[in-house]
Tab-separated table of C-alpha atoms in Angstrom:
chain	number	residue	atom	x	y	z
A	679	GLU	CA	-1.888	-4.507	-7.841
A	680	VAL	CA	-0.561	-1.568	-5.847
A	681	GLN	CA	-1.384	2.074	-5.259
A	682	TRP	CA	0.365	4.729	-7.337
A	683	LYS	CA	1.437	8.312	-6.956
A	684	MET	CA	-0.922	11.262	-6.615
A	685	ASP	CA	-0.699	14.881	-7.762
A	686	ASP	CA	0.024	17.297	-4.945
A	687	ASP	CA	-2.713	19.594	-6.227
A	688	VAL	CA	-5.474	17.016	-5.868
A	689	ALA	CA	-6.689	15.120	-2.855
A	690	GLN	CA	-4.666	12.128	-1.753
A	691	SER	CA	-7.915	10.264	-1.292
A	692	SER	CA	-11.352	11.847	-0.956
A	693	GLY	CA	-10.449	15.510	-1.332
A	694	HIS	CA	-11.916	16.447	2.029
A	695	GLU	CA	-8.681	17.191	3.878
A	696	ALA	CA	-9.317	20.338	5.915
A	697	LEU	CA	-7.005	23.237	5.033
A	698	GLY	CA	-8.451	25.870	7.322
A	699	GLU	CA	-10.158	29.173	6.604
A	700	CYS	CA	-9.338	31.113	3.432
A	701	PRO	CA	-6.874	33.837	4.516
A	702	ILE	CA	-8.346	36.312	2.025
A	703	CYS	CA	-12.134	36.179	2.412
A	704	LEU	CA	-12.042	34.634	5.914
A	705	ASP	CA	-15.316	32.991	4.954
A	706	THR	CA	-14.552	29.710	3.199
A	707	ASP	CA	-13.552	26.495	4.950
A	708	MET	CA	-11.008	25.202	2.478
A	709	LYS	CA	-10.493	21.646	1.273
A	710	ARG	CA	-8.425	20.434	-1.636
A	711	THR	CA	-11.561	20.374	-3.765
A	712	ASN	CA	-12.292	24.093	-3.384
A	713	ALA	CA	-8.854	25.640	-2.913
A	714	VAL	CA	-5.595	26.254	-4.768
A	715	VAL	CA	-2.041	26.704	-3.539
A	716	MET	CA	-0.255	29.923	-4.495
A	717	THR	CA	2.959	29.072	-6.324
A	718	CYS	CA	4.649	32.238	-5.092
A	719	CYS	CA	4.324	31.700	-1.326
A	720	GLY	CA	2.717	28.279	-0.858
A	721	ALA	CA	-0.402	29.636	0.839
A	722	TRP	CA	-3.777	28.012	0.226
A	723	VAL	CA	-6.658	30.257	-0.882
A	724	CYS	CA	-10.198	29.377	-1.927
A	725	ARG	CA	-10.854	29.084	-5.652
A	726	GLN	CA	-13.341	31.943	-5.618
A	727	CYS	CA	-10.782	34.368	-4.195
A	728	ASP	CA	-8.174	33.100	-6.628
A	729	VAL	CA	-10.434	33.879	-9.583
A	730	GLU	CA	-12.128	37.057	-8.353
A	731	ILE	CA	-9.158	38.713	-6.623
A	732	CYS	CA	-5.752	37.147	-7.296
A	733	ARG	CA	-6.148	36.632	-11.033
A	734	ARG	CA	-7.963	39.922	-11.520
A	735	ILE	CA	-5.175	42.016	-10.000
A	736	ASN	CA	-2.343	39.598	-10.976
A	737	THR	CA	-0.854	40.012	-7.518
A	738	CYS	CA	-0.832	37.668	-4.562
A	739	PRO	CA	-2.695	39.485	-1.756
A	740	LEU	CA	-0.632	37.588	0.807
A	741	CYS	CA	2.975	38.011	-0.307
A	742	ARG	CA	2.442	40.789	-2.889
A	743	ALA	CA	4.262	38.828	-5.603
A	744	ASP	CA	3.467	39.439	-9.266
A	745	ILE	CA	1.579	36.361	-10.495
A	746	SER	CA	0.901	37.517	-14.047
A	747	ASP	CA	3.564	35.229	-15.517
A	748	THR	CA	2.257	31.666	-15.378
A	749	SER	CA	4.853	30.204	-17.753
A	750	THR	CA	6.724	27.027	-16.936
A	751	VAL	CA	9.953	28.984	-16.435
A	752	ALA	CA	8.314	31.375	-13.959
A	753	THR	CA	6.551	28.565	-12.096
A	754	GLU	CA	9.760	26.540	-11.796
A	755	LYS	CA	11.634	29.601	-10.545
A	756	LYS	CA	9.027	30.311	-7.853
A	757	LEU	CA	8.839	26.703	-6.708
A	758	LEU	CA	12.621	26.393	-6.639
A	759	ALA	CA	12.961	29.579	-4.573
A	760	ARG	CA	10.479	28.239	-2.016
A	761	ALA	CA	12.099	24.803	-2.007
A	762	LEU	CA	15.532	26.277	-1.348
A	763	ARG	CA	14.041	28.143	1.619
A	764	GLY	CA	12.992	24.772	3.041
A	765	ASP	CA	9.341	24.647	1.918
A	766	ALA	CA	8.451	20.942	1.764
A	767	ASN	CA	5.280	21.564	-0.247
A	768	ALA	CA	7.347	23.245	-2.977
A	769	MET	CA	9.877	20.400	-2.873
A	770	HIS	CA	7.092	17.897	-3.435
A	771	ASN	CA	5.527	19.974	-6.192
A	772	LEU	CA	8.861	20.142	-7.986
A	773	GLY	CA	9.232	16.394	-7.616
A	774	GLY	CA	5.765	15.793	-9.018
A	775	ARG	CA	6.326	18.013	-12.016
A	776	TYR	CA	9.709	16.484	-12.868
A	777	ASP	CA	8.286	13.016	-12.270
A	778	THR	CA	5.487	13.412	-14.826
A	779	GLY	CA	6.730	16.212	-17.075
A	780	MET	CA	3.478	18.025	-16.325
A	781	ASN	CA	2.804	21.677	-17.198
A	782	GLY	CA	5.763	21.836	-19.536
A	783	PHE	CA	8.378	20.767	-16.970
A	784	ARG	CA	11.133	18.505	-18.228
A	785	HIS	CA	10.589	14.823	-17.519
A	786	ASP	CA	13.411	13.925	-15.135
A	787	GLN	CA	12.530	11.183	-12.662
A	788	ALA	CA	16.017	11.114	-11.152
A	789	LEU	CA	15.607	14.764	-10.187
A	790	ALA	CA	12.090	14.004	-8.988
A	791	ARG	CA	13.561	11.491	-6.546
A	792	VAL	CA	15.920	14.132	-5.200
A	793	TRP	CA	13.060	16.507	-4.368
A	794	TYR	CA	10.792	13.763	-3.029
A	795	GLN	CA	13.662	12.724	-0.773
A	796	ARG	CA	14.198	16.242	0.550
A	797	ALA	CA	10.502	16.729	1.221
A	798	ALA	CA	10.188	13.308	2.868
A	799	GLU	CA	13.104	14.126	5.153
A	800	LYS	CA	11.056	17.109	6.331
A	801	GLY	CA	8.165	14.803	7.151
A	802	TYR	CA	6.028	15.630	4.112
A	803	VAL	CA	3.711	12.630	3.940
A	804	ARG	CA	2.777	12.665	0.247
A	805	ALA	CA	6.452	12.990	-0.693
A	806	ALA	CA	7.272	9.898	1.354
A	807	HIS	CA	4.511	8.006	-0.466
A	808	ASP	CA	5.724	9.102	-3.899
A	809	LEU	CA	9.337	8.348	-2.980
A	810	GLY	CA	8.239	4.857	-1.969
A	811	CYS	CA	6.565	4.426	-5.363
A	812	SER	CA	9.722	5.618	-7.128
A	813	HIS	CA	11.893	3.083	-5.296
A	814	ARG	CA	9.353	0.317	-5.800
A	815	ASP	CA	8.892	0.957	-9.523
A	816	GLY	CA	12.478	1.871	-10.414
A	817	GLU	CA	11.561	5.374	-11.534
A	818	GLY	CA	14.553	7.706	-11.497
A	819	GLY	CA	16.891	5.040	-10.165
A	820	PRO	CA	17.177	1.341	-9.337
A	821	VAL	CA	14.377	-0.662	-7.781
A	822	ASP	CA	14.825	-0.929	-4.019
A	823	TYR	CA	11.961	-2.694	-2.272
A	824	ALA	CA	13.440	-2.154	1.182
A	825	LEU	CA	13.528	1.621	0.705
A	826	ALA	CA	10.068	1.499	-0.840
A	827	ALA	CA	8.721	-0.217	2.268
A	828	LYS	CA	10.579	2.241	4.506
A	829	TYR	CA	8.943	5.258	2.899
A	830	PHE	CA	5.536	3.616	2.643
A	831	ARG	CA	5.763	3.060	6.382
A	832	GLN	CA	6.718	6.698	6.967
A	833	ALA	CA	3.773	7.889	4.893
A	834	ALA	CA	1.381	5.331	6.386
A	835	GLU	CA	2.313	6.401	9.905
A	836	GLY	CA	1.570	9.948	8.762
A	837	GLY	CA	-1.922	8.921	7.686
A	838	HIS	CA	-1.493	8.463	3.919
A	839	ILE	CA	-4.156	5.900	3.034
A	840	HIS	CA	-2.576	4.593	-0.159
A	841	SER	CA	0.671	4.037	1.697
A	842	CYS	CA	-1.228	2.088	4.355
A	843	THR	CA	-2.398	-0.199	1.575
A	844	ASN	CA	1.031	-0.432	-0.060
A	845	LEU	CA	2.733	-1.184	3.251
A	846	GLY	CA	0.128	-3.842	3.963
A	847	ILE	CA	0.785	-5.443	0.575
A	848	ALA	CA	4.553	-5.358	1.143
A	849	LEU	CA	4.141	-7.048	4.534
A	850	MET	CA	1.682	-9.501	3.056
A	851	ASN	CA	4.192	-10.584	0.400
A	852	GLY	CA	7.432	-10.027	2.289
A	853	THR	CA	8.519	-7.512	-0.360
A	854	GLY	CA	11.328	-5.384	1.036
A	855	VAL	CA	10.341	-6.296	4.598
A	856	LYS	CA	9.990	-9.452	6.629
A	857	LYS	CA	6.653	-11.087	5.845
A	858	ASP	CA	4.177	-10.394	8.640
A	859	VAL	CA	0.580	-11.277	7.861
A	860	GLU	CA	-0.800	-9.942	11.138
A	861	GLU	CA	0.805	-6.530	10.712
A	862	ALA	CA	-0.264	-6.539	7.069
A	863	LYS	CA	-3.865	-6.915	8.243
A	864	VAL	CA	-3.468	-3.924	10.571
A	865	TRP	CA	-2.411	-1.618	7.733
A	866	LEU	CA	-4.861	-3.005	5.202
A	867	LYS	CA	-7.692	-2.479	7.667
A	868	LYS	CA	-6.757	1.209	7.806
A	869	GLY	CA	-7.107	1.301	4.031
A	870	VAL	CA	-10.428	-0.508	4.230
A	871	GLU	CA	-11.727	1.958	6.820
A	872	ALA	CA	-10.882	4.798	4.418
A	873	GLY	CA	-12.691	3.121	1.539
A	874	ASP	CA	-9.664	1.908	-0.435
A	875	GLU	CA	-10.996	-0.864	-2.684
A	876	LEU	CA	-7.554	-2.395	-3.232
A	877	ALA	CA	-7.123	-2.718	0.532
A	878	VAL	CA	-10.500	-4.462	0.696
A	879	ALA	CA	-9.441	-6.959	-1.959
A	880	LYS	CA	-6.078	-7.708	-0.347
A	881	LEU	CA	-7.534	-8.028	3.135
A	882	ASN	CA	-10.121	-10.472	1.791
A	883	ILE	CA	-7.252	-12.581	0.460
A	884	LEU	CA	-5.592	-12.655	3.871
A	885	GLU	CA	-8.822	-13.284	5.749
A	886	SER	CA	-9.686	-16.181	3.422
A	887	GLY	CA	-6.419	-17.874	4.325
A	888	SER	CA	-5.731	-18.540	0.657
A	889	PRO	CA	-3.009	-16.947	-1.479
A	890	PHE	CA	-5.505	-17.114	-4.327
A	891	GLY	CA	-8.301	-15.333	-2.495
A	892	GLY	CA	-10.641	-18.202	-3.272
A	893	GLY	CA	-10.578	-17.248	-6.940
A	894	GLY	CA	-8.635	-20.188	-8.339
A	895	GLY	CA	-5.801	-18.125	-9.832
A	896	SER	CA	-2.757	-16.407	-8.467
A	897	TYR	CA	-2.863	-12.689	-7.820
A	898	THR	CA	0.023	-10.484	-8.921
A	899	PHE	CA	1.908	-7.827	-7.012
A	900	ARG	CA	2.173	-5.610	-10.068
A	901	PHE	CA	4.883	-3.021	-10.616
A	902	GLY	CA	4.697	-0.529	-13.422
A	903	ASN	CA	4.009	3.024	-14.436
A	904	HIS	CA	1.535	4.950	-12.299
């Protein structure tokens, strides 16, 4: 078992990542559970302001862009414009949409890899995690466990909990990296501290000193669709 990709528009774990104060009402402390990202400019606003102000006037109060057209073509155009200006969030959003074919986007995992790569090179943590998953699972290109481990490490060092778990599993099994049980424990413990149940299970296997986790049957390091 391994951890998979996550949508950029939902929390990477608990949903409580602090995003700051809503720039419109200046009254709401935003988290991914109560905020949305504006496709036009990439700014986060609270859901209440999005519904009561942005969608009512069909204009972004921050960049003044017309947001009345919510079609796939318009959304892709806005995200692409931001991505070409160097916006890593837009790069990752493009990657996610091409990866899954969500919201009417064409399903093109090779193109998804391109945008994940560009965002990861800018230090965008979730993009590094998703790029690691793509290399690990052979989505959009050949399987490359070494690159998967490289990007899981980048994301884990940036605080991505699921990448901490995936890096720990890679180190535990020697998949794409030199096997290192002690370092594997370090990363899995970070997952455990964040409440990742898979990290708990894998750490228990290591702590038991048995490759079977005391269960009498071999565990599998599964690869497949997320």
